[in-house]
Short mmCIF file of C-alpha atoms and ligand atoms in Angstrom, two decimals:
data_model
loop_
_atom_site.label_atom_id
_atom_site.label_comp_id
_atom_site.label_asym_id
_atom_site.label_seq_id
_atom_site.Cartn_x
_atom_site.Cartn_y
_atom_site.Cartn_z
CA UNK A 117 -7.65 -11.87 -12.48
CA UNK A 118 -7.72 -9.92 -9.07
CA UNK A 119 -4.67 -10.15 -6.85
CA UNK A 120 -5.36 -8.70 -3.47
CA UNK A 121 -6.93 -5.59 -4.31
CA UNK A 122 -5.19 -5.12 -7.59
CA UNK A 123 -5.87 -5.86 -11.19
CA UNK A 124 -3.82 -7.82 -13.08
CA UNK A 125 -3.75 -8.26 -16.76
CA UNK A 126 -2.26 -10.57 -19.59
CA UNK A 127 0.95 -9.14 -20.75
CA UNK A 128 3.29 -10.23 -23.66
CA UNK A 129 6.39 -8.64 -24.47
CA UNK A 130 6.86 -8.24 -28.52
CA UNK A 131 10.22 -6.53 -28.92
CA UNK A 132 11.69 -7.33 -32.10
CA UNK A 133 15.62 -7.41 -32.22
CA UNK A 134 15.28 -7.35 -28.40
CA UNK A 135 16.26 -9.72 -25.71
CA UNK A 136 13.58 -9.30 -23.25
CA UNK A 137 12.33 -12.65 -21.91
CA UNK A 138 8.70 -12.93 -21.80
CA UNK A 139 7.57 -13.08 -18.10
CA UNK A 140 5.49 -16.16 -17.15
CA UNK A 141 3.17 -14.28 -15.23
CA UNK A 142 0.68 -11.11 -15.38
CA UNK A 143 2.19 -7.56 -15.18
CA UNK A 144 0.34 -5.50 -12.37
CA UNK A 145 -1.93 -2.56 -13.98
CA UNK A 146 -0.98 -0.27 -11.14
CA UNK A 147 1.95 0.17 -8.73
CA UNK A 148 0.41 0.99 -5.17
CA UNK A 149 2.03 -0.93 -2.54
CA UNK A 150 4.98 -3.34 -2.56
CA UNK A 151 2.47 -5.97 -0.80
CA UNK A 152 0.86 -6.38 -4.32
CA UNK A 153 4.36 -7.95 -5.71
CA UNK A 154 5.02 -11.77 -5.94
CA UNK A 155 8.51 -13.02 -5.82
CA UNK A 156 7.90 -13.83 -9.63
CA UNK A 157 7.08 -9.93 -10.03
CA UNK A 158 10.45 -8.70 -8.04
CA UNK A 159 12.45 -11.58 -10.04
CA UNK A 160 11.14 -10.08 -13.47
CA UNK A 161 11.69 -6.55 -12.58
CA UNK A 162 15.40 -7.53 -11.65
CA UNK A 163 16.04 -9.52 -14.81
CA UNK A 164 14.33 -6.55 -16.82
CA UNK A 165 16.43 -4.14 -15.07
CA UNK A 166 19.53 -6.23 -16.06
CA UNK A 167 18.82 -6.35 -19.40
CA UNK A 168 18.23 -2.85 -19.86
CA UNK A 169 21.82 -1.89 -18.13
CA UNK A 170 23.35 -4.32 -20.62
CA UNK A 171 22.34 -2.20 -23.29
CA UNK A 172 19.16 -4.00 -24.79
CA UNK A 173 17.15 -1.78 -26.90
CA UNK A 174 13.46 -1.34 -25.31
CA UNK A 175 10.29 -1.92 -27.63
CA UNK A 176 9.64 1.39 -29.26
CA UNK A 177 7.71 3.41 -26.87
CA UNK A 178 7.86 6.57 -28.98
CA UNK A 179 4.25 7.65 -29.21
CA UNK A 180 3.89 7.00 -25.39
CA UNK A 181 3.51 9.68 -22.72
CA UNK A 182 4.20 9.28 -18.86
CA UNK A 183 2.77 11.78 -17.06
CA UNK A 184 4.87 12.97 -13.73
CA UNK A 185 2.81 14.61 -11.07
CA UNK A 186 4.97 15.54 -8.21
CA UNK A 187 2.57 17.12 -5.60
CA UNK A 188 5.79 17.02 -3.15
CA UNK A 189 9.35 17.79 -3.77
CA UNK A 190 11.57 15.02 -5.50
CA UNK A 191 15.11 14.87 -7.09
CA UNK A 192 15.60 11.03 -7.63
CA UNK A 193 12.46 9.78 -8.14
CA UNK A 194 11.09 12.48 -10.40
CA UNK A 195 14.16 12.70 -12.64
CA UNK A 196 14.62 8.79 -12.29
CA UNK A 197 11.32 8.38 -13.84
CA UNK A 198 12.06 11.16 -16.52
CA UNK A 199 15.48 9.60 -17.32
CA UNK A 200 13.81 6.16 -17.63
CA UNK A 201 11.35 7.22 -20.03
CA UNK A 202 13.49 9.04 -22.11
CA UNK A 203 15.81 5.90 -22.13
CA UNK A 204 12.72 4.01 -23.27
CA UNK A 205 11.97 6.48 -26.22
CA UNK A 206 8.73 7.59 -24.55
CA UNK A 207 8.09 11.14 -23.43
CA UNK A 208 7.61 12.76 -19.96
CA UNK A 209 4.89 15.28 -19.34
CA UNK A 210 3.92 17.21 -16.44
CA UNK A 211 4.23 20.31 -14.43
CA UNK A 212 7.51 21.58 -12.77
CA UNK A 213 4.87 23.01 -10.08
CA UNK A 214 1.78 21.02 -9.20
CA UNK A 215 0.50 23.95 -7.28
CA UNK A 216 -0.40 25.74 -10.58
CA UNK A 217 -2.64 22.78 -11.24
CA UNK A 218 -6.43 22.59 -10.73
CA UNK A 219 -5.65 20.08 -7.89
CA UNK A 220 -4.02 22.73 -5.48
CA UNK A 221 -5.63 23.56 -2.34
CA UNK A 222 -7.15 26.63 -3.35
CA UNK A 223 -9.01 25.37 -6.36
CA UNK A 224 -9.65 21.78 -5.05
CA UNK A 225 -10.27 19.54 -7.99
CA UNK A 226 -10.01 16.30 -6.67
CA UNK A 227 -7.31 13.49 -7.12
CA UNK A 228 -10.01 11.52 -8.89
CA UNK A 229 -10.97 13.70 -11.47
CA UNK A 230 -7.37 14.88 -11.75
CA UNK A 231 -6.36 11.43 -12.55
CA UNK A 232 -9.51 10.41 -14.72
CA UNK A 233 -8.34 13.68 -17.11
CA UNK A 234 -4.48 13.21 -17.06
CA UNK A 235 -5.07 9.44 -17.67
CA UNK A 236 -6.74 10.16 -20.91
CA UNK A 237 -3.99 12.27 -22.26
CA UNK A 238 -1.20 10.10 -21.39
CA UNK A 239 -0.38 6.22 -20.92
CA UNK A 240 1.09 5.99 -17.33
CA UNK A 241 0.99 8.38 -14.43
CA UNK A 242 3.63 8.63 -11.64
CA UNK A 243 2.21 10.35 -8.53
CA UNK A 244 4.05 11.62 -5.46
CA UNK A 245 1.88 13.17 -2.94
CA UNK A 246 1.66 13.69 0.89
CA UNK A 247 -1.38 11.88 1.51
CA UNK A 248 -1.33 8.32 2.17
CA UNK A 249 -3.40 6.46 -0.38
CA UNK A 250 -3.51 9.42 -2.86
CA UNK A 251 -2.19 7.15 -5.74
CA UNK A 252 -4.72 4.55 -5.03
CA UNK A 253 -7.53 7.05 -5.12
CA UNK A 254 -6.01 8.23 -8.48
CA UNK A 255 -6.05 4.57 -9.65
CA UNK A 256 -9.65 4.13 -8.79
CA UNK A 257 -10.45 6.62 -11.81
CA UNK A 258 -7.64 6.46 -13.71
CA UNK A 259 -7.74 5.02 -17.38
CA UNK A 260 -4.08 4.38 -17.51
CA UNK A 261 -1.61 2.91 -14.64
CA UNK A 262 -0.71 4.62 -11.92
CA UNK A 263 2.64 4.32 -10.14
CA UNK A 264 2.75 5.43 -6.52
CA UNK A 265 6.03 7.32 -6.28
CA UNK A 266 5.41 8.09 -2.15
CA UNK A 267 2.10 8.89 -0.72
CA UNK A 268 3.11 10.53 2.44
CA UNK A 269 3.85 8.19 5.26
CA UNK A 270 2.50 5.15 3.47
CA UNK A 271 4.59 3.71 0.75
CA UNK A 272 7.11 4.22 -1.79
CA UNK A 273 7.07 0.87 -3.78
CA UNK A 274 9.46 1.43 -6.63
CA UNK A 275 11.97 2.76 -4.05
CA UNK A 276 11.81 -0.63 -2.49
CA UNK A 277 12.11 -2.74 -5.86
CA UNK A 278 15.31 -0.43 -6.46
CA UNK A 279 16.77 -1.67 -2.87
CA UNK A 280 16.21 -5.02 -3.15
CA UNK A 281 17.82 -4.79 -6.56
CA UNK A 282 20.92 -2.67 -5.23
CA UNK A 283 21.18 -5.20 -2.17
CA UNK A 284 21.04 -8.08 -4.15
CA UNK A 285 23.75 -6.90 -6.70
CA UNK A 286 25.78 -5.81 -3.36
CA UNK A 287 25.46 -9.07 -1.77
CA UNK A 288 25.04 -11.31 -4.17
CA UNK A 289 21.62 -12.70 -2.19
CA UNK A 290 20.41 -11.29 0.83
CA UNK A 291 19.64 -14.98 2.28
CA UNK A 292 21.10 -15.86 5.48
CA UNK A 293 22.62 -12.02 5.63
CA UNK A 294 21.84 -9.70 8.54
CA UNK A 295 20.32 -6.09 7.31
CA UNK A 296 20.33 -3.37 9.74
CA UNK A 297 18.02 -0.11 9.33
CA UNK A 298 19.44 2.94 10.69
CA UNK A 299 17.61 6.67 11.19
CA UNK A 300 13.95 6.95 11.49
CA UNK A 301 12.23 3.77 11.22
CA UNK A 302 8.80 5.28 10.45
CA UNK A 303 9.44 6.23 6.85
CA UNK A 304 7.72 5.06 3.88
CA UNK A 305 10.79 3.27 2.42
CA UNK A 306 10.89 0.98 5.49
CA UNK A 307 7.36 0.03 5.14
CA UNK A 308 7.55 -1.08 1.74
CA UNK A 309 11.14 -2.43 1.78
CA UNK A 310 10.08 -4.80 4.87
CA UNK A 311 7.25 -6.23 2.30
CA UNK A 312 9.74 -7.40 -0.24
CA UNK A 313 12.13 -8.81 2.31
CA UNK A 314 9.58 -11.85 2.84
CA UNK A 315 11.17 -13.15 -0.56
CA UNK A 316 14.86 -12.72 0.39
CA UNK A 317 15.31 -14.85 3.36
CA UNK A 318 17.69 -12.89 5.54
CA UNK A 319 18.92 -14.16 8.81
CA UNK A 320 17.60 -11.24 10.81
CA UNK A 321 16.90 -7.60 10.61
CA UNK A 322 18.55 -5.18 13.38
CA UNK A 323 17.05 -1.88 13.71
CA UNK A 324 19.05 0.86 15.01
CA UNK A 325 16.80 3.93 15.33
CA UNK A 326 17.51 6.96 17.62
CA UNK A 327 16.09 6.37 21.15
CA UNK A 328 12.93 8.56 20.47
CA UNK A 329 11.41 6.26 17.95
CA UNK A 330 9.44 2.95 18.32
CA UNK A 331 9.31 0.83 15.47
CA UNK A 332 5.89 0.82 13.89
CA UNK A 333 3.72 -1.54 15.02
CA UNK A 334 2.69 -2.70 11.24
CA UNK A 335 6.43 -3.04 10.47
CA UNK A 336 6.61 -5.21 13.47
CA UNK A 337 3.63 -7.11 12.38
CA UNK A 338 4.94 -7.61 8.88
CA UNK A 339 8.42 -8.94 10.40
CA UNK A 340 6.32 -11.46 12.56
CA UNK A 341 4.31 -12.50 10.04
CA UNK A 342 7.15 -13.15 7.60
CA UNK A 343 8.91 -15.06 10.58
CA UNK A 344 12.27 -12.75 10.14
CA UNK A 345 14.06 -12.45 13.48
CA UNK A 346 14.63 -8.88 14.79
CA UNK A 347 16.29 -7.00 17.60
CA UNK A 348 17.10 -3.37 18.48
CA UNK A 349 20.56 -2.22 19.14
CA UNK A 350 21.31 1.44 20.28
CA UNK A 351 24.76 2.24 18.56
CA UNK A 352 25.57 2.25 14.93
CA UNK A 353 28.83 0.56 15.92
CA UNK A 354 27.17 -2.75 16.30
CA UNK A 355 25.56 -2.76 13.04
CA UNK A 356 28.99 -1.86 11.49
CA UNK A 357 30.45 -4.81 12.99
CA UNK A 358 27.73 -7.15 13.21
CA UNK A 359 25.66 -6.57 9.93
CA UNK A 360 26.26 -7.43 6.33
CA UNK A 361 24.59 -4.27 5.05
CA UNK A 362 22.95 -1.41 6.82
CA UNK A 363 19.95 0.77 4.93
CA UNK A 364 20.13 3.96 6.28
CA UNK A 365 17.84 6.72 6.50
CA UNK A 366 17.59 10.55 7.87
CA UNK A 367 17.06 11.14 11.63
CA UNK A 368 13.83 12.40 11.06
CA UNK A 369 11.47 11.71 8.17
CA UNK A 370 8.39 13.75 9.16
CA UNK A 371 8.64 16.22 6.16
CA UNK A 372 7.22 13.45 4.00
CA UNK A 373 3.90 14.04 5.68
CA UNK A 374 3.59 17.31 4.60
CA UNK A 375 1.92 18.98 1.73
CA UNK A 376 4.27 20.45 -1.08
CA UNK A 377 3.32 24.13 0.01
CA UNK A 378 4.49 23.50 3.44
CA UNK A 379 7.72 25.31 4.66
CA UNK A 380 8.46 22.58 7.31
CA UNK A 381 11.77 21.72 7.94
CA UNK A 382 12.32 18.54 9.84
CA UNK A 383 15.46 18.43 12.43
CA UNK A 384 18.60 16.65 10.89
CA UNK A 385 21.06 16.49 13.86
CA UNK A 386 21.66 12.96 14.09
CA UNK A 387 23.05 11.88 17.53
CA UNK A 388 26.57 10.65 17.24
CA UNK A 389 25.80 7.19 18.30
CA UNK A 390 23.61 6.78 15.32
CA UNK A 391 25.93 8.28 12.49
CA UNK A 392 28.27 6.49 10.38
CA UNK A 393 31.79 8.06 9.73
CA UNK A 394 34.86 6.95 8.02
CA UNK A 395 36.74 6.66 11.44
CA UNK A 396 34.09 4.45 12.51
CA UNK A 397 34.26 2.08 9.62
CA UNK A 398 38.07 2.08 9.85
CA UNK A 399 37.96 1.32 13.98
CA UNK A 400 35.36 -1.38 13.22
CA UNK A 401 37.05 -2.82 10.43
CA UNK A 402 33.47 -2.93 8.79
CA UNK A 403 32.66 -4.47 5.44
CA UNK A 404 29.15 -3.96 5.70
CA UNK A 405 27.47 -2.25 2.74
CA UNK A 406 26.02 0.93 3.22
CA UNK A 407 22.65 1.64 1.41
CA UNK A 408 20.35 5.04 1.50
CA UNK A 409 17.53 5.74 -0.52
CA UNK A 410 18.58 9.29 -0.19
CA UNK A 411 18.67 12.53 0.55
CA UNK A 412 21.05 12.02 3.56
CA UNK A 413 21.82 14.69 5.92
CA UNK A 414 24.47 14.24 8.47
CA UNK A 415 23.77 10.28 8.80
CA UNK A 416 26.44 9.34 6.52
CA UNK A 417 29.49 11.47 6.77
CA UNK A 418 30.58 12.47 2.99
CA UNK A 419 34.02 10.97 3.67
CA UNK A 420 32.34 7.46 3.80
CA UNK A 421 31.35 8.13 -0.26
CA UNK A 422 35.14 6.77 -1.23
CA UNK A 423 34.83 3.59 0.68
CA UNK A 424 34.45 0.39 -0.96
CA UNK A 425 31.23 0.04 1.78
CA UNK A 426 29.33 2.87 0.04
CA UNK A 427 26.69 1.53 -2.05
CA UNK A 428 24.10 4.53 -2.19
CA UNK A 429 25.46 5.79 -5.30
CA UNK A 430 25.30 2.85 -7.04
CA UNK A 431 21.80 2.34 -5.73
CA UNK A 432 20.89 5.56 -7.83
CA UNK A 433 22.58 4.21 -10.79
CA UNK A 434 20.67 1.05 -10.51
CA UNK A 435 17.58 2.81 -10.13
CA UNK A 436 17.34 4.01 -13.44
CA UNK A 437 17.19 0.64 -15.09
CA UNK A 438 14.41 -0.60 -12.51
CA UNK A 439 12.58 2.41 -13.29
CA UNK A 440 12.70 1.31 -16.98
CA UNK A 441 11.50 -1.98 -16.10
CA UNK A 442 8.62 -0.83 -13.99
CA UNK A 443 7.63 1.69 -16.83
CA UNK A 444 8.35 -1.00 -19.46
CA UNK A 445 6.14 -3.68 -18.18
CA UNK A 446 3.08 -1.36 -17.55
CA UNK A 447 3.33 0.14 -20.94
CA UNK A 448 3.34 -3.11 -22.91
CA UNK A 449 1.10 -5.00 -20.49
N1 CP B 721 14.66 8.17 -2.48
C1 CP B 721 13.83 9.28 -2.98
O1 CP B 721 12.46 9.07 -2.86
O2 CP B 721 14.29 10.42 -3.37
P1 CP B 721 13.68 11.87 -3.85
O3 CP B 721 12.64 12.37 -2.61
O4 CP B 721 14.70 12.54 -4.17
O5 CP B 721 12.78 11.46 -4.82
#
C-alpha cells in the first residue's frame, strides 16, 4: 500500500508477556519525513513510548542489528538510538568515523550502494548526513528500513516525534495552546515539527527569530495549509509572557548543512532580546515551558535548568522511549 511516496506494510506485534496494544493500522517501512505520519502513527508511537517508559519488556529482538551511520556529528540522536537499540535487546553496529567508510568523499561509493550493502548486514539503518534527501536515496536501494536521523537542512522526523511527545507530556495537550519558536527558524527540526502540529490543534504559533531571518516559505505555507494562526515577535519576553511553551533553537543552525569533515563553526552569539535567562523568567513571572532539541549555546542560560519551566532535559529522557517505539515498530512490522 502506498502512502504518499512511502511504502506501508502490514504489521503485527506478537510479544508474549508484553502489553503492547496492536496498532490498528500499518507501520511505516522507512521514516524519511514527518509529513508521512498520520495522526494514528503519532498516537501509536506515543502510546508505545509510554509502554516502554512504564517498563514493559519488548519483543525479543536479540538477533537484530541496527546500523548507525552518522556522517555528521551527533550526541543525542546517535547515542539515543544506540541506547534504544540496547534497551530493546538488539545490537547497534556502525562506524565511529564514517570518513573511514568507502562512502567518503575520496573513495566516493554512492549512498545507494552503501545502503544496498549495509541493509543486507543489518535489520535497520539510522542515517545522518549533511545532504537533503540522503536518507531517501538510501531508502531507494535499502533492503531494510531506513530512518532519517537528520538530512542537512531538510528534516529530522524522529526529533519531531520526540518534541510532540514531550510537549504533550508537559502541556497535557497542545490543543488551544500558544507555541513559540525561538532562534534560527530555518532548521530541520522546525520543518519537521511543523508537519506534526497539524494534528495537535494549537491556538497559534509565535515566531521569535533574530531579525536577520525570514521564516522559510515552506514552513509558512505548511502553517497556512494547516490553518494555524501565526505571528512574529521581536523580543523573547513576549513569548515568555504570552505563550504556553517555547521551542528554542540556536541562533544560527548553518552547521547542519556542512559535511562531517567540515571545520565550519556557526556563530553562536545570540542577541540579548532573544535569550532566555532566569532573571527574565522571574521578571515576567513566566510559566511557559522551555523545550530545546539541543545542543544549546547561549540562547538558554544554564541558570534556567533548575527552574520548573525547563523541560529540555526531560525531553532527552523521553527521547529514548520514543526511539524505542520507532525502532520496535520498524523491526517488528
Ligand atoms: N537534537 C539533536 O539532533 O541532537 P544531536 O545533533 O546531538 O543528535
